[in-house]
Coordinates of N, CA and C in Angstrom, one line a residue:
X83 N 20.7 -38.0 -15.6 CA 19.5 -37.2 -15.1 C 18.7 -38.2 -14.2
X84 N 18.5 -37.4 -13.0 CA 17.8 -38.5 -12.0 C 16.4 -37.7 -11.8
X85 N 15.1 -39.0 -12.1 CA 13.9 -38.7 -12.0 C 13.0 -39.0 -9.9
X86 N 12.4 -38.7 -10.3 CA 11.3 -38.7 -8.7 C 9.5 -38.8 -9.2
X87 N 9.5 -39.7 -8.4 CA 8.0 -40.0 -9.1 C 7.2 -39.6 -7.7
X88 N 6.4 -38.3 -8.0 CA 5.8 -37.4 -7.0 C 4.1 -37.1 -7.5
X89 N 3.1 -37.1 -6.1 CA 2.1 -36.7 -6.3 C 1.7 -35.4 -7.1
X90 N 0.8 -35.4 -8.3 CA 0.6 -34.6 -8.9 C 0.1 -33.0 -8.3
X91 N -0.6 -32.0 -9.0 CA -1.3 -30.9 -8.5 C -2.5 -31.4 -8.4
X92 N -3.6 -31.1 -7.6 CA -5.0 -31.5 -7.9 C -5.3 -30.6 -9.4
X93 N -6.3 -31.6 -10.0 CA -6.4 -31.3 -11.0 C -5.9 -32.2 -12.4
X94 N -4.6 -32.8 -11.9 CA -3.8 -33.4 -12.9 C -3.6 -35.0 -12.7
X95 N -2.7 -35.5 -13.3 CA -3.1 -36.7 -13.2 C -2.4 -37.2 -11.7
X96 N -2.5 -38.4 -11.5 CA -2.1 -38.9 -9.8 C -0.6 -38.7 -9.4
X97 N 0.1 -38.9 -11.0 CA 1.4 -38.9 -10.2 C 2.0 -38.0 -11.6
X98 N 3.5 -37.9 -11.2 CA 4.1 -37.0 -12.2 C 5.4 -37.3 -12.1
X99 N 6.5 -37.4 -12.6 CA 8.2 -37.4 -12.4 C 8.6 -36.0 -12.7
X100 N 9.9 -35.7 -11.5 CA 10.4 -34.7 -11.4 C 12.0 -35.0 -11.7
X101 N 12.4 -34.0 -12.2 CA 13.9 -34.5 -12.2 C 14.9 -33.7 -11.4
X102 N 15.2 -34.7 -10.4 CA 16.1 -34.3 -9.5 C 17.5 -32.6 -9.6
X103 N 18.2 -33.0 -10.8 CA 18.8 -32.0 -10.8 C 17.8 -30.5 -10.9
X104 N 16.4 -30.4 -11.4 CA 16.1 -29.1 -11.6 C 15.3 -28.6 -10.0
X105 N 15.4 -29.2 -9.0 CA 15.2 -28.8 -7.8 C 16.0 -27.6 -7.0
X106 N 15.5 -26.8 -6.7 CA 16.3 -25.4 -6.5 C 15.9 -25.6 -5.0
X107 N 15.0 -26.3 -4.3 CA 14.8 -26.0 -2.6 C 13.4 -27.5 -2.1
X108 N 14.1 -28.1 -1.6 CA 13.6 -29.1 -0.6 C 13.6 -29.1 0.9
X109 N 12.4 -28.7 1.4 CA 11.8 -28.6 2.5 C 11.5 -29.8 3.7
X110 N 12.2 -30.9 4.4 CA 11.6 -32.5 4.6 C 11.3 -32.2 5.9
X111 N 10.5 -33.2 6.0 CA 9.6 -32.9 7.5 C 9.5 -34.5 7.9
X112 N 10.6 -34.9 7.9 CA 10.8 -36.9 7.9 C 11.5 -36.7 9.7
X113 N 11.9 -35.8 10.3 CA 12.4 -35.8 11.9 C 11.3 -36.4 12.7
X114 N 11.3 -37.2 13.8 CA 10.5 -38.0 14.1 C 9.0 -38.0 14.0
X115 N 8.9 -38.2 12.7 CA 7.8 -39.4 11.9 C 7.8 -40.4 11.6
X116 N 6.9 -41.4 11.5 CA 7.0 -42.4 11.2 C 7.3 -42.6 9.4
X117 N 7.6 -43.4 9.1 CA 8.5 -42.9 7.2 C 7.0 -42.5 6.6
X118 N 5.8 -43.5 6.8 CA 4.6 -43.2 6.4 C 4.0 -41.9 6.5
X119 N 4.4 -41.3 7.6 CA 4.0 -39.9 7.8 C 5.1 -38.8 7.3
X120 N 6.0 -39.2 7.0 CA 6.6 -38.0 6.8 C 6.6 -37.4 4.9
X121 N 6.7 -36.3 5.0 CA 6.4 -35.7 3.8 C 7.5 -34.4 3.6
X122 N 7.6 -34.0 2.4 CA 8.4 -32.9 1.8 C 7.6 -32.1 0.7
X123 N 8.6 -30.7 1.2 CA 7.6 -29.9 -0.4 C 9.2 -29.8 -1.2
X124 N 8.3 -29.7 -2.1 CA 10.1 -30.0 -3.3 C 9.4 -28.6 -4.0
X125 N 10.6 -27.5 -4.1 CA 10.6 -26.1 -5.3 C 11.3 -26.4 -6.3
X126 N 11.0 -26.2 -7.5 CA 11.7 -26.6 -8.8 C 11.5 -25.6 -9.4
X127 N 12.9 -25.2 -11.0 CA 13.5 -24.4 -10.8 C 12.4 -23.3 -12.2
X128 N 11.3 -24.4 -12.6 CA 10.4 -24.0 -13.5 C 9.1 -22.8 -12.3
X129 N 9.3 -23.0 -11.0 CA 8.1 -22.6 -10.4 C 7.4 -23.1 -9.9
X130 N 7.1 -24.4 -10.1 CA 6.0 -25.5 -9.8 C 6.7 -25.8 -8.0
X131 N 5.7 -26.5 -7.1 CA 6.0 -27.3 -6.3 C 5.1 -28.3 -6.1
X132 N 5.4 -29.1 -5.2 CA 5.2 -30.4 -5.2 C 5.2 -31.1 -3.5
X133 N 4.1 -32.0 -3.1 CA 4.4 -32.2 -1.9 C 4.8 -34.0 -2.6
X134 N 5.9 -34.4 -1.8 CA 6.6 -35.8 -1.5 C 5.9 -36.4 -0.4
X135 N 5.3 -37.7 -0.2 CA 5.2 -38.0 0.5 C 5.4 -39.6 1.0
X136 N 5.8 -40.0 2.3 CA 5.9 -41.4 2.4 C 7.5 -42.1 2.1
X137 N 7.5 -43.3 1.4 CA 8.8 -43.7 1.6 C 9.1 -42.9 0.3
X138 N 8.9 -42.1 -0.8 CA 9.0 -41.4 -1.8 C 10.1 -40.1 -1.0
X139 N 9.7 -40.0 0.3 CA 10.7 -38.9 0.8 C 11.7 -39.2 1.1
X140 N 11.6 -40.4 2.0 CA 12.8 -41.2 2.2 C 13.9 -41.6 1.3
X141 N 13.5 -41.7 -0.2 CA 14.3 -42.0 -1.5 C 14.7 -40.6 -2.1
X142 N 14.1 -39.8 -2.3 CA 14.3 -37.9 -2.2 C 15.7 -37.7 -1.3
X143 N 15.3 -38.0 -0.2 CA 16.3 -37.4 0.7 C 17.5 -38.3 0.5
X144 N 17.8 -39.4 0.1 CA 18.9 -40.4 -0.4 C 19.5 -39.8 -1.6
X145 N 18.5 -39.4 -2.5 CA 18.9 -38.8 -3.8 C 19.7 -37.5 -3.7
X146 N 19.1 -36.8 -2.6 CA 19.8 -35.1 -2.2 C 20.8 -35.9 -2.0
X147 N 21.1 -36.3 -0.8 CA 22.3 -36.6 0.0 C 23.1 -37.5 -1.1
X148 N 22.9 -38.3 -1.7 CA 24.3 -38.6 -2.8 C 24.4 -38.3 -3.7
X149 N 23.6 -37.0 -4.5 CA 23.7 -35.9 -5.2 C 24.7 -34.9 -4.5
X150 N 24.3 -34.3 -3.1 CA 25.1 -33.4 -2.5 C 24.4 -32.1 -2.4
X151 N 22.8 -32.1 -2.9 CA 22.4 -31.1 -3.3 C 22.2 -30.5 -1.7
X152 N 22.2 -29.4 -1.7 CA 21.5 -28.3 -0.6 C 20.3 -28.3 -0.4
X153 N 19.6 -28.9 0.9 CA 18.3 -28.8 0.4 C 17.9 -27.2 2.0

């Protein structure tokens, strides 16, 4: 099981881990941004989403791609 340590909901605490296999749809917006600027919304399969941001997407997007997952 592979985890992701992602900005919380407002409200909750700062950060939260997500676990990679239960991601049903990743959204990335990393095409020419700087890594700092670029960000993702991650759908998971409970309901919840989540925005990714920074080099956090950059490791996201490593995780999809040698997972294989469809984002």
């Amino acid at each position: 099981m592979t985890t992701l340590k992602v900005e919380a909901k407002q409200g909750e605490a700062d950060s939260t881990y997500v676990t990679v296999e239960q991601i049903v749809r990743t959204d990335l917006y990393t095409e020419g941004r700087a890594p700092n600027q670029a960000y993702a919304m991650v759908y998971m399969a409970d309901g919840n989403k989540y925005r990714v941001e920074g080099e956090q997407v950059l490791a996201l997007e490593t995780l999809l791609t040698g997972a294989q997952i469809t984002t």
